[in-house]
CSV table of C-alpha atoms (C1' of nucleotides) in Angstrom, one decimal:
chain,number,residue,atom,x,y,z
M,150,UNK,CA,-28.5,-0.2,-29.4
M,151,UNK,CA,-26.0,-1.4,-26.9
M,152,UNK,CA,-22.7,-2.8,-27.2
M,153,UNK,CA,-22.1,-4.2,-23.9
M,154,UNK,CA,-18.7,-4.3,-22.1
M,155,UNK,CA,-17.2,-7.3,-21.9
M,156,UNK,CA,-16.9,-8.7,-18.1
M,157,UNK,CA,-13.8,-11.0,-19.4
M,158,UNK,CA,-11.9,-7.8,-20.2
M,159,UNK,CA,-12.3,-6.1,-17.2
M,160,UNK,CA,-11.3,-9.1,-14.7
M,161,UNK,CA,-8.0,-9.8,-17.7
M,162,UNK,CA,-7.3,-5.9,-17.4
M,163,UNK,CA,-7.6,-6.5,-13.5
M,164,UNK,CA,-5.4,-9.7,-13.5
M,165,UNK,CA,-2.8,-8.3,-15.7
M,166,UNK,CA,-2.6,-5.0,-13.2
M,167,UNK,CA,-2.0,-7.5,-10.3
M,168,UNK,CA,0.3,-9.7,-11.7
M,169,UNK,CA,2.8,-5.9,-12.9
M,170,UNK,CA,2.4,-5.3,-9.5
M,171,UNK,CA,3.2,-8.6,-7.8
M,172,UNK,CA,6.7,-8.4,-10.6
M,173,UNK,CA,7.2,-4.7,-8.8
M,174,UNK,CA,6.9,-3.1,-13.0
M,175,UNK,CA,5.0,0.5,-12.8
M,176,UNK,CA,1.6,0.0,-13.4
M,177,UNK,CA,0.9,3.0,-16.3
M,178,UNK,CA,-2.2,3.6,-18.4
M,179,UNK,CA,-0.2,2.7,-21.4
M,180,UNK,CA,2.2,-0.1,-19.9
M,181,UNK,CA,-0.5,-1.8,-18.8
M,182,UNK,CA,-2.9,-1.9,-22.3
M,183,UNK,CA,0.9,-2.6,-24.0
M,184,UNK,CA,1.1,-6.0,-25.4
M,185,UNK,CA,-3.2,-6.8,-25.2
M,186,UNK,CA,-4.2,-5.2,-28.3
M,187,UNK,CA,-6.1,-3.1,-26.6
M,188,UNK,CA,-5.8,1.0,-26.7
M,189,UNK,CA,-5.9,3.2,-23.6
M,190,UNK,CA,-9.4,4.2,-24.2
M,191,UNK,CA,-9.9,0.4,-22.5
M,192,UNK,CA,-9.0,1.3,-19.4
M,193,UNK,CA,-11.6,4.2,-19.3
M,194,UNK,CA,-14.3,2.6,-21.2
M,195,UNK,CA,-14.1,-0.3,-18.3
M,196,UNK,CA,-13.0,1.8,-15.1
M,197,UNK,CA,-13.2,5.4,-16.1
M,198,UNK,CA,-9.8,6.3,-15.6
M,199,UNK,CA,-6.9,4.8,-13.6
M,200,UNK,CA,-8.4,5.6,-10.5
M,201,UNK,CA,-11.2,3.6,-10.9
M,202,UNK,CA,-8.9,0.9,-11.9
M,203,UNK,CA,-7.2,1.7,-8.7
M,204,UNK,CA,-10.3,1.2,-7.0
M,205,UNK,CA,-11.0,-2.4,-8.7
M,206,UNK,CA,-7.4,-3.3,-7.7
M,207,UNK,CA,-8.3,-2.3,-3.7
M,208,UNK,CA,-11.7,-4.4,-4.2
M,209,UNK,CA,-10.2,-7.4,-5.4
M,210,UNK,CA,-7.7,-7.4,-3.3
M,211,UNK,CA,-9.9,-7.5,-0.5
M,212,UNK,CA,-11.6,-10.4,-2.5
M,213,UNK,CA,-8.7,-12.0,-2.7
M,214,UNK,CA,-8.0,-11.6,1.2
M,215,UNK,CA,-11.4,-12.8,1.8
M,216,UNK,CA,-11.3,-16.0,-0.3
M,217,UNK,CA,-7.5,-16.6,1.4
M,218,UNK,CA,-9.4,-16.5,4.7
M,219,UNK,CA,-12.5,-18.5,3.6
M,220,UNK,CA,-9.9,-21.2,3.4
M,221,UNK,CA,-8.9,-21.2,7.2
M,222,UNK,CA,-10.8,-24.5,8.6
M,223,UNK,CA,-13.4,-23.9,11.7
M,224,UNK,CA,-11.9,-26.6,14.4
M,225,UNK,CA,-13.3,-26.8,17.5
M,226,UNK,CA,-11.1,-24.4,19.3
M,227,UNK,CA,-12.8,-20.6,18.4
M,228,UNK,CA,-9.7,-19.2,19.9
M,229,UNK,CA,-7.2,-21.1,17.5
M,230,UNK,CA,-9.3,-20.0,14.6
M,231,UNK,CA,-9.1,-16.4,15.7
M,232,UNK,CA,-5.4,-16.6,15.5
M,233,UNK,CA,-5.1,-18.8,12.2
M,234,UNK,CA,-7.7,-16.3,10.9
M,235,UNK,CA,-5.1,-13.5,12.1
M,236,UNK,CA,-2.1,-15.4,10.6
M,237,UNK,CA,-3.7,-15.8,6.8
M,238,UNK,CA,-4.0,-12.2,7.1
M,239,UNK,CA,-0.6,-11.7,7.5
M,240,UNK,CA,0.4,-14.3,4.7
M,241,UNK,CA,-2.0,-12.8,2.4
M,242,UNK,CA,-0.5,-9.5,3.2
M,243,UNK,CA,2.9,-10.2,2.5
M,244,UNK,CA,2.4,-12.3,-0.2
M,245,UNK,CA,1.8,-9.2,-2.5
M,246,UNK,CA,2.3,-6.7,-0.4
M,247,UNK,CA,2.2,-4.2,-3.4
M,248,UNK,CA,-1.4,-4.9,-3.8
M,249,UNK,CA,-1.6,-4.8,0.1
M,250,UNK,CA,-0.6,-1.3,0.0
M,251,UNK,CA,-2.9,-0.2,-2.8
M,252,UNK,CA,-5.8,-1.6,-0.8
M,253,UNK,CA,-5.1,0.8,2.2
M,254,UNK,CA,-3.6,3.8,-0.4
M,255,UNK,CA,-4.4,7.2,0.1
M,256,UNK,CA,-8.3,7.1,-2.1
M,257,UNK,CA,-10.1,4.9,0.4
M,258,UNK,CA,-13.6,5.5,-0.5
M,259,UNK,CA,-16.9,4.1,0.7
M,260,UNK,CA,-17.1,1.7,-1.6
M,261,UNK,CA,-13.7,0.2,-0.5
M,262,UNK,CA,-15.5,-0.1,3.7
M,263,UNK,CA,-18.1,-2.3,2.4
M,264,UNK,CA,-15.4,-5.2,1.0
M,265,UNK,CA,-13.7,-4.4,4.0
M,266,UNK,CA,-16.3,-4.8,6.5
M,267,UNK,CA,-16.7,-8.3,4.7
M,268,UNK,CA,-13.5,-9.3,5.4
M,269,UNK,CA,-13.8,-8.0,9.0
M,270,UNK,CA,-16.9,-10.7,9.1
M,271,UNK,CA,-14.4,-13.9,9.4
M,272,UNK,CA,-13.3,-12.5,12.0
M,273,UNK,CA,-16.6,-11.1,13.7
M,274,UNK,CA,-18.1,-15.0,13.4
M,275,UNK,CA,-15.3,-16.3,14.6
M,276,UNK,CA,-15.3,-14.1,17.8
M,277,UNK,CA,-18.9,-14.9,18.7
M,278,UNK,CA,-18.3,-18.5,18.4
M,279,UNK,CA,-15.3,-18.2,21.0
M,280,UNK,CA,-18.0,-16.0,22.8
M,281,UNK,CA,-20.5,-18.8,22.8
M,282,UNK,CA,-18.2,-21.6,23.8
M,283,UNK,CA,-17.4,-19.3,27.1
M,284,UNK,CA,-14.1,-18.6,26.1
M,285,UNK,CA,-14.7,-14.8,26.4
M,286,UNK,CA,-16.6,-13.0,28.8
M,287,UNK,CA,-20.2,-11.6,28.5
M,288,UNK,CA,-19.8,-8.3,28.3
M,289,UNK,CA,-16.9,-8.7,25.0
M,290,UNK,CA,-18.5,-7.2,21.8
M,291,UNK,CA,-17.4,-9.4,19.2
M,292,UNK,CA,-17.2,-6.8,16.9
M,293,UNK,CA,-15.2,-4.7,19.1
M,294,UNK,CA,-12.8,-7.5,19.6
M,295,UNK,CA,-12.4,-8.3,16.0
M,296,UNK,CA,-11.6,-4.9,15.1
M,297,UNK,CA,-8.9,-4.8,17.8
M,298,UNK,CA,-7.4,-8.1,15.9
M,299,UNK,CA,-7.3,-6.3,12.6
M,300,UNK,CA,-5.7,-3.4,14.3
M,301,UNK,CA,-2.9,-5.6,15.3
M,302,UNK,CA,-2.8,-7.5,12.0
M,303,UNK,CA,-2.7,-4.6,10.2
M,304,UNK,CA,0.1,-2.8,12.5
M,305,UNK,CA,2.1,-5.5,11.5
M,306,UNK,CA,1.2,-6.3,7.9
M,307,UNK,CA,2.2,-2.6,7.5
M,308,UNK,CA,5.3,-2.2,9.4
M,309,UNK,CA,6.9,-5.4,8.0
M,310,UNK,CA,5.1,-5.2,4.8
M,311,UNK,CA,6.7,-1.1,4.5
M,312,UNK,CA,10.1,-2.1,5.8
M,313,UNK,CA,10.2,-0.7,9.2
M,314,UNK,CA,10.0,-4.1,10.9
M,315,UNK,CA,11.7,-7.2,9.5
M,316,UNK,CA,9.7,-10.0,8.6
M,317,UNK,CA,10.8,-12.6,12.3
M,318,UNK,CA,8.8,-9.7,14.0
M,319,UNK,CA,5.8,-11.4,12.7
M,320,UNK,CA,5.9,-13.8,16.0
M,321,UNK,CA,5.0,-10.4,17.6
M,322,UNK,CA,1.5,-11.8,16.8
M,323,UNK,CA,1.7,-14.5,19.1
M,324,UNK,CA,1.9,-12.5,22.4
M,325,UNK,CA,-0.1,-9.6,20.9
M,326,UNK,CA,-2.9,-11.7,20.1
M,327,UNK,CA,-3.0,-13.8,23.4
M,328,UNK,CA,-2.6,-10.4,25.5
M,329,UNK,CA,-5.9,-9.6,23.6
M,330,UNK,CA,-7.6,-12.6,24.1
M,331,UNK,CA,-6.8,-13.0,27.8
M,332,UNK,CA,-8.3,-9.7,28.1
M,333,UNK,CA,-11.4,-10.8,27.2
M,334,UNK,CA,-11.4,-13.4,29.5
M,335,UNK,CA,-10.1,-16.4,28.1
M,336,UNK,CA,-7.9,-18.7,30.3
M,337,UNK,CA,-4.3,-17.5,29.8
M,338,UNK,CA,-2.1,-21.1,29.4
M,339,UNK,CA,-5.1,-22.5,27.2
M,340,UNK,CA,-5.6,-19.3,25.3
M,341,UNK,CA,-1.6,-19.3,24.6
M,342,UNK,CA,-1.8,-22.9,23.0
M,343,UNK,CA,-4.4,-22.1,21.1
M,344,UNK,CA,-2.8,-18.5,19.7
M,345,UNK,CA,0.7,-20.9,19.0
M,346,UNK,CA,-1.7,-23.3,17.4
M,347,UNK,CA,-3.5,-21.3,15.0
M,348,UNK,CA,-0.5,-19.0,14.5
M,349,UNK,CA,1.7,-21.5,13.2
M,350,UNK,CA,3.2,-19.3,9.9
Y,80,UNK,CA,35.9,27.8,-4.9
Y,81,UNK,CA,33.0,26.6,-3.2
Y,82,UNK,CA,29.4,28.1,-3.0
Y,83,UNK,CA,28.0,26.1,0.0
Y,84,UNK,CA,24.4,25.2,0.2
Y,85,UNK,CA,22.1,27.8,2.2
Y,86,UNK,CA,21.0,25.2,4.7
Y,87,UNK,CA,18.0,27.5,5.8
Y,88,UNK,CA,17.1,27.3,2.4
Y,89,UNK,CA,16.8,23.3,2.6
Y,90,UNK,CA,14.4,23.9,5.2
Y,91,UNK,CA,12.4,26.4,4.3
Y,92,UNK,CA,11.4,23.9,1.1
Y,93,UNK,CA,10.9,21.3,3.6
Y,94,UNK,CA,8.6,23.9,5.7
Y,95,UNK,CA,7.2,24.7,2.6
Y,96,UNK,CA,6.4,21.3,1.2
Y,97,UNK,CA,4.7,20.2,4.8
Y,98,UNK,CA,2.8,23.1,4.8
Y,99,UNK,CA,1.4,22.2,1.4
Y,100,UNK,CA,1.1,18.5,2.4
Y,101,UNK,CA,-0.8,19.7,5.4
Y,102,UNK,CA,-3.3,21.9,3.0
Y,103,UNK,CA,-3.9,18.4,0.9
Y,104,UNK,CA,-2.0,20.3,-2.1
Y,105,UNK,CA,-0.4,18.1,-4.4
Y,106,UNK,CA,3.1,18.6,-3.9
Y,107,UNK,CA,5.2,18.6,-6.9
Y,108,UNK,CA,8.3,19.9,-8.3
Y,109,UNK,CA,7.3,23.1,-9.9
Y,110,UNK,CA,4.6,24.0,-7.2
Y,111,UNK,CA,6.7,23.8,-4.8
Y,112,UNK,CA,9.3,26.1,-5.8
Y,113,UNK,CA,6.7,28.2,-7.9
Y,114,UNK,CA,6.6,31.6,-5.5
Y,115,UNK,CA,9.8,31.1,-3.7
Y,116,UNK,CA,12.0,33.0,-6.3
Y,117,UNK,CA,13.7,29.5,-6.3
Y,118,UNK,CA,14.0,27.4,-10.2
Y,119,UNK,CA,12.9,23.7,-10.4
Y,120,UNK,CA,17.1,23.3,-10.0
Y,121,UNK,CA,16.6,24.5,-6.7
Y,122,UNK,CA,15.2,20.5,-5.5
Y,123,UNK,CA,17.8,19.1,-7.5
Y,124,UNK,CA,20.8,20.7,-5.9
Y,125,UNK,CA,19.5,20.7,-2.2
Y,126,UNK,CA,17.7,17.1,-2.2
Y,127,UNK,CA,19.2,15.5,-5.5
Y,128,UNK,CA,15.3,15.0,-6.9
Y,129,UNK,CA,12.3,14.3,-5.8
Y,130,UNK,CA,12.9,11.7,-4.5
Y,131,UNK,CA,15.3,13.0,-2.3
Y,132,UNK,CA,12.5,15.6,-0.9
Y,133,UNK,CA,10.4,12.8,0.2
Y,134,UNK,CA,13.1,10.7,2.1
Y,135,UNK,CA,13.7,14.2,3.8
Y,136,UNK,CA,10.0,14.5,4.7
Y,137,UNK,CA,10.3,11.6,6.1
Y,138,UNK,CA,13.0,12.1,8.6
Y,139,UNK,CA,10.9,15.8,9.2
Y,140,UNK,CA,8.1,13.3,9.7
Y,141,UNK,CA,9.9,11.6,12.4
Y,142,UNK,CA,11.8,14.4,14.0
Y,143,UNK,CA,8.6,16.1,14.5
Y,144,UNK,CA,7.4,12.6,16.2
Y,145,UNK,CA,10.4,12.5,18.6
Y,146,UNK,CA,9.5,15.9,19.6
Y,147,UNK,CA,6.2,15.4,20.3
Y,148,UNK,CA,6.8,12.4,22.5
Y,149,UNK,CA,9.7,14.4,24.4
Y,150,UNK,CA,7.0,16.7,25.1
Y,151,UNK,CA,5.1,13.6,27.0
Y,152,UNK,CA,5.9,14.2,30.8
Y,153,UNK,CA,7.0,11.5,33.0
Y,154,UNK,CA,5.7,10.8,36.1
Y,155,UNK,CA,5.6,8.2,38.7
Y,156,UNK,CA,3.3,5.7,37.0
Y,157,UNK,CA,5.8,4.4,34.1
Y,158,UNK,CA,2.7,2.4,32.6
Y,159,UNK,CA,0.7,5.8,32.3
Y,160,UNK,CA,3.5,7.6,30.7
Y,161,UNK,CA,3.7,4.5,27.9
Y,162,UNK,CA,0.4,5.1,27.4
Y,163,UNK,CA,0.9,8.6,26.9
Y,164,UNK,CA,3.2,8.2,24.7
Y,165,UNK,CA,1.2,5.9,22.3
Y,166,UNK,CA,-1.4,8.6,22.7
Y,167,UNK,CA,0.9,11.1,22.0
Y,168,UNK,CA,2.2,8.9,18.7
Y,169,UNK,CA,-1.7,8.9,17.6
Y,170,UNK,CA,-2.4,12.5,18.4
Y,171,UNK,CA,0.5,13.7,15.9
Y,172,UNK,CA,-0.3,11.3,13.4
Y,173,UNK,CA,-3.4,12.4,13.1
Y,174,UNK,CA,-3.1,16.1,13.4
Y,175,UNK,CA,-0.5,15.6,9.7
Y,176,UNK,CA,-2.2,12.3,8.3
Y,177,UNK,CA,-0.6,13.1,4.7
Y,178,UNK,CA,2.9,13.5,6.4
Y,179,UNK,CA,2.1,10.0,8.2
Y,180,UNK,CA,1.5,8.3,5.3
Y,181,UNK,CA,4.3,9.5,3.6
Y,182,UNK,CA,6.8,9.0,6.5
Y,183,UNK,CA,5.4,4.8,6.0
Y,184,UNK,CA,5.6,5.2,2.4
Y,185,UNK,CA,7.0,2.8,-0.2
Y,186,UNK,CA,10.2,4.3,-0.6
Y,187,UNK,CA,11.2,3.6,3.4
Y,188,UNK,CA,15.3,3.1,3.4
Y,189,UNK,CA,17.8,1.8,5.5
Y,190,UNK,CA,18.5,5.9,6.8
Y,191,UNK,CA,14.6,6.6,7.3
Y,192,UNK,CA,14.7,3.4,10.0
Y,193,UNK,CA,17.4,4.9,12.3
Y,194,UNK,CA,15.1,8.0,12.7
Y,195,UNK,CA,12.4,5.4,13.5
Y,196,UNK,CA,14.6,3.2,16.0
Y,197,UNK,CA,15.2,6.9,17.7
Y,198,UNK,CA,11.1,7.2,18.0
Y,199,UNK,CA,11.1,3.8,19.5
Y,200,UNK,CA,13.7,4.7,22.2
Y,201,UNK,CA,11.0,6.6,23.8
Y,202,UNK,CA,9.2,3.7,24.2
Y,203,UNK,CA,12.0,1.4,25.1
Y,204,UNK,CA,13.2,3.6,28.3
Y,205,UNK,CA,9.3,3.9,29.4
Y,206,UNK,CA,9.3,0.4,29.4
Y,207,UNK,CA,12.5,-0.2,31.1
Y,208,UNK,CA,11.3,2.0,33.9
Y,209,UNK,CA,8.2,0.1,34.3
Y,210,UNK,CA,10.1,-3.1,34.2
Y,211,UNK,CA,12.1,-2.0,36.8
Y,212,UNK,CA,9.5,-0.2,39.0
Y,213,UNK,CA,8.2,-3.8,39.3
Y,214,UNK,CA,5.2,-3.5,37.1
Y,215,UNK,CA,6.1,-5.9,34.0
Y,216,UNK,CA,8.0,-9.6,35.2
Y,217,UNK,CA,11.3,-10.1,34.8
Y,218,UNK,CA,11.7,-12.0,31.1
Y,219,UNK,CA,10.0,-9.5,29.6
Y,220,UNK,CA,11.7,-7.4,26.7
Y,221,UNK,CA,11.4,-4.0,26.6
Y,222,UNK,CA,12.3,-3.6,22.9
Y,223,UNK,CA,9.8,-6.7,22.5
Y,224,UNK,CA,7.1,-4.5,24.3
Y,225,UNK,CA,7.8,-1.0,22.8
Y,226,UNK,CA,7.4,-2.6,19.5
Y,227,UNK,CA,4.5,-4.2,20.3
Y,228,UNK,CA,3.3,-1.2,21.6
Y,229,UNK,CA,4.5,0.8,18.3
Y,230,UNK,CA,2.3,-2.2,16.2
Y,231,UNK,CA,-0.4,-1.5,18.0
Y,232,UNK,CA,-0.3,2.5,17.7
Y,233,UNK,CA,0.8,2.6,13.6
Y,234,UNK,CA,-2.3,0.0,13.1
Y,235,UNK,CA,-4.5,2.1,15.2
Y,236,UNK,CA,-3.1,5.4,13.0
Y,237,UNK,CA,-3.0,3.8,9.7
Y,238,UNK,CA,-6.7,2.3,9.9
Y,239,UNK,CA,-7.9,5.9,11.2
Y,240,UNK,CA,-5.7,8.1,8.9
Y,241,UNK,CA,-6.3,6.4,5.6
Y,242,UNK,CA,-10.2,5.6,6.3
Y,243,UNK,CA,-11.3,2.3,7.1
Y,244,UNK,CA,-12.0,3.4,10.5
Y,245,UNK,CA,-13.8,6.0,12.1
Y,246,UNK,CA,-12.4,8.5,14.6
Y,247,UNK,CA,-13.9,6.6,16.9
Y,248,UNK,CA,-12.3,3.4,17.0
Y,249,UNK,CA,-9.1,5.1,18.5
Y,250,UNK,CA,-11.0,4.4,21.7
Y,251,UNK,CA,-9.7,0.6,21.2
Y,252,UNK,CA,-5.9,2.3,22.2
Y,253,UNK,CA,-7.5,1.4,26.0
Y,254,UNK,CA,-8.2,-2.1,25.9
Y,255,UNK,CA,-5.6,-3.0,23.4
Y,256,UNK,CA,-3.0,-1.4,25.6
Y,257,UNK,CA,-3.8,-2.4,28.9
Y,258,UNK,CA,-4.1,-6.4,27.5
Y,259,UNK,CA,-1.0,-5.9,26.2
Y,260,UNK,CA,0.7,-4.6,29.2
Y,261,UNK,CA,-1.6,-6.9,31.9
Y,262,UNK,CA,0.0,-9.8,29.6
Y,263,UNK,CA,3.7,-8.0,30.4
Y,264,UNK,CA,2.7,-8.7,34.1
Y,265,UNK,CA,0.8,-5.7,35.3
Y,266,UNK,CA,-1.6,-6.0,37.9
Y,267,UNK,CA,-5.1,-5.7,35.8
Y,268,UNK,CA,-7.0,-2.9,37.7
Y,269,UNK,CA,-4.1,-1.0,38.7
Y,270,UNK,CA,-3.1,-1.2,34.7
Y,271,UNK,CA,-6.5,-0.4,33.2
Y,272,UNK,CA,-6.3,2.9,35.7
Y,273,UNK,CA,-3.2,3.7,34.5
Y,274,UNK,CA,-3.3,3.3,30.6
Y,275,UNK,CA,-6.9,5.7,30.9
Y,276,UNK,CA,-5.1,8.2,32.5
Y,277,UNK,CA,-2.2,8.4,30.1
Y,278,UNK,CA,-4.4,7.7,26.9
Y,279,UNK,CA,-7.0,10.9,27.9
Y,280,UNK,CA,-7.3,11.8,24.2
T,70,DA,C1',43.0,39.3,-9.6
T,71,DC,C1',42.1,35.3,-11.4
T,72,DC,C1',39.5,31.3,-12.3
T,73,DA,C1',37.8,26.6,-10.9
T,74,DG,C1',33.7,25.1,-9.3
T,75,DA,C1',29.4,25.4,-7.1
T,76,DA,C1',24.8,27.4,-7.5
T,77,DC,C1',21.3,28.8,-10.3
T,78,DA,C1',18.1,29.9,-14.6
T,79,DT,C1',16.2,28.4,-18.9
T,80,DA,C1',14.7,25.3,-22.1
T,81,DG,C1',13.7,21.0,-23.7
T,82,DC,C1',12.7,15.8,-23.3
T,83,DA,C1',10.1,11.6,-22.4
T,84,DG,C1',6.6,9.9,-19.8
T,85,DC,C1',2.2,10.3,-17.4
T,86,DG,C1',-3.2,10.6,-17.2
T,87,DT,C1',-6.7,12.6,-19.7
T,88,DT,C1',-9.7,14.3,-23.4
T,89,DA,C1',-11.3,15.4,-28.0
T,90,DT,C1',-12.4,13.7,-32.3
T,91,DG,C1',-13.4,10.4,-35.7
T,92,DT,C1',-14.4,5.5,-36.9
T,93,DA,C1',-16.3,0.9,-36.4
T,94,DT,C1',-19.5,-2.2,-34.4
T,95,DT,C1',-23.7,-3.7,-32.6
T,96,DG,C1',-28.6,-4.3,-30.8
T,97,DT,C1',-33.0,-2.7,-31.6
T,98,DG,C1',-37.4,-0.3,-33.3
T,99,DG,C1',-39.9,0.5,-37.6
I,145,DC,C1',-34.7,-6.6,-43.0
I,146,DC,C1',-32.8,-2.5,-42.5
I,147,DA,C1',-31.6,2.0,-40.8
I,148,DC,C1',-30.7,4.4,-36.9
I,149,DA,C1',-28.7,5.4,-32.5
I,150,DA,C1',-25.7,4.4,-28.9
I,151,DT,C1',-21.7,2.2,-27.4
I,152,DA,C1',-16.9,0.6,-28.0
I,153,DC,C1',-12.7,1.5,-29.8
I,154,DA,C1',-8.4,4.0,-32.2
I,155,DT,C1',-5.7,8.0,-32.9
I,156,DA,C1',-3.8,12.2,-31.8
I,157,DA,C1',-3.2,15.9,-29.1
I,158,DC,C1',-3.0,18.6,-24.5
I,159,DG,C1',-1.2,19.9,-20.1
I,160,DC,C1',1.2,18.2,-16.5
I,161,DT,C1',5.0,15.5,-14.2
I,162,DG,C1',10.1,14.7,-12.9
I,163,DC,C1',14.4,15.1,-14.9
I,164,DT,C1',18.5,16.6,-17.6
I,165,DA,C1',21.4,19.3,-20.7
I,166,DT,C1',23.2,23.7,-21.5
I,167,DG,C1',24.5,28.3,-20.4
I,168,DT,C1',25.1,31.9,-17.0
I,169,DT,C1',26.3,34.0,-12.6
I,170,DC,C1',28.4,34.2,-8.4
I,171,DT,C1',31.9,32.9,-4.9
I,172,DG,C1',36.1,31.7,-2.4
I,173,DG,C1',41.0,30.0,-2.3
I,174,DT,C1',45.6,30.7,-4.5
DNA sequence: ACCAGAACATAGCAGCGTTATGTATTGTGG
DNA sequence: CCACAATACATAACGCTGCTATGTTCTGGT
């Protein structure tokens, strides 16, 4: 009795809607079935309507961001991880910083926490690790810490990403970072190499 | 031969159109006139569009900021009062979250930053006077530290305003200020004391 | 007193997201 | 195997958006 939808044509509709935005072309209901054959009933048969394309567009970009840092090596040094973690945020960030927007726009639902929390994960692991290697003290919560990184990322990724800031105040993240770091209890020359080491944009 | 433009009427639309930002009502071109006596004409010949109403909201946005943190008293702990200010910066972005989203909005132009360097002057001066009351060491930047101090504030707001963080988390102002000004040069204890009694949300 | 020009009102346009309606397609139960 | 029912899809229309073209009203300097 069915006629499934196709999961092809949702990720195509997806990729096409990312790739508009990445060119800076307005992303409409009709521009974006324009071209694929396809009628604007597509876009509500696979997402609803365009806010649940929206919302697709804020979870893969946070799949997207994930995968980016998923690619960051583990070395031995925690602390340089942190950092590199830190700076492939920022790359991803303003690498489409269109789609960066959408994914902290204005209809953040519930939905959108949960891939966020995931990509919040890199970071908790990588905290804990620096924990366990004595780099930190006893009483840091990893998560805490790792949520105080994103905070910084994220002021930057927005301000320079938004305009405010121009993109050289990126090596803000250097001192910021190692500030954060100190302060829970790593060794401030080491923790400074290892900030410049993972930073390295 | 001229007919000047009522500039309390330019206001009263801006009023108007924060009020209904404020009262999450979609603010658009015929709403916001609709009531007022005004035509549609009325946005065009006072803002030149729309789009023109939002770059003014923007500079409302900030005004309103500057005069919030000139509300922030000085005292003679410099490293409280900066702390007080990046409390201050919080406590107005989150009391008109819609406003502060729009004031970081795509659209941000070359005239919206000058309104934004005049918000960071606040912080500057607070940090000159620390830096000169001995607290910070000598090669450090004010500018450098305000905007640091700005990152960390806008990524604190924007992670709390649009949703991926809970009320809450604005707790992390504390540590994420005073590792930021104990890696300026601040004594540690005498710093943490300082930024808890100027954050006192 | 005149009249150029700014301010304003009205109506219409193209575009937007959405929805209603009709058609085609498909998997499944008899 | 076939008919039925449910899904997918196409087309057209609706109400809304920002914007502009046109006509009117008001105002201030010569």
């Amino acid at each position: 009795m069915v006629r499934r939808k196709d999961p092809a044509v949702r990720s195509l509709l997806i990729e096409r809607a990312a790739q508009m935005l990445a060119a800076r072309q307005p992303v409409t209901l009709r521009s974006l079935v324009a071209g694929t054959g396809m009628s604007t009933m597509a876009v509500y048969t696979y997402f609803g309507g365009m806010d649940g394309l929206w919302t697709a567009m804020r979870q893969e970009g946070f799949t997207r961001l994930a995968a980016r840092l998923a690619t960051v090596e583990t070395t031995d040094d925690p602390v340089r991880d942190l950092a590199a973690l830190g700076a492939a945020y920022l790359s991803n960030a303003l690498a489409v910083p269109d789609l960066y927007r959408v994914m902290f726009d204005a209809g953040f639902e519930l939905e959108d926490a949960a891939a966020a929390d995931d990509t919040l994960h890199h970071l908790v692991r990588t905290a804990e690790r620096a924990k366990t290697a004595g780099r930190f003290r006893d009483d840091v919560d990893p998560l805490e810490l790792a949520t105080q990184s994103w905070t910084v990322g994220h002021g930057l990724a927005s301000l320079v990403a938004t305009g405010p800031l121009p993109p050289q105040a990126l090596a803000h993240g250097v001192p910021l970072l190692t500030a954060l770091f100190v302060g829970a209890g790593d060794d401030p020359v080491r923790c400074r190499r290892s900030v410049e080491l993972g930073w390295a944009l």
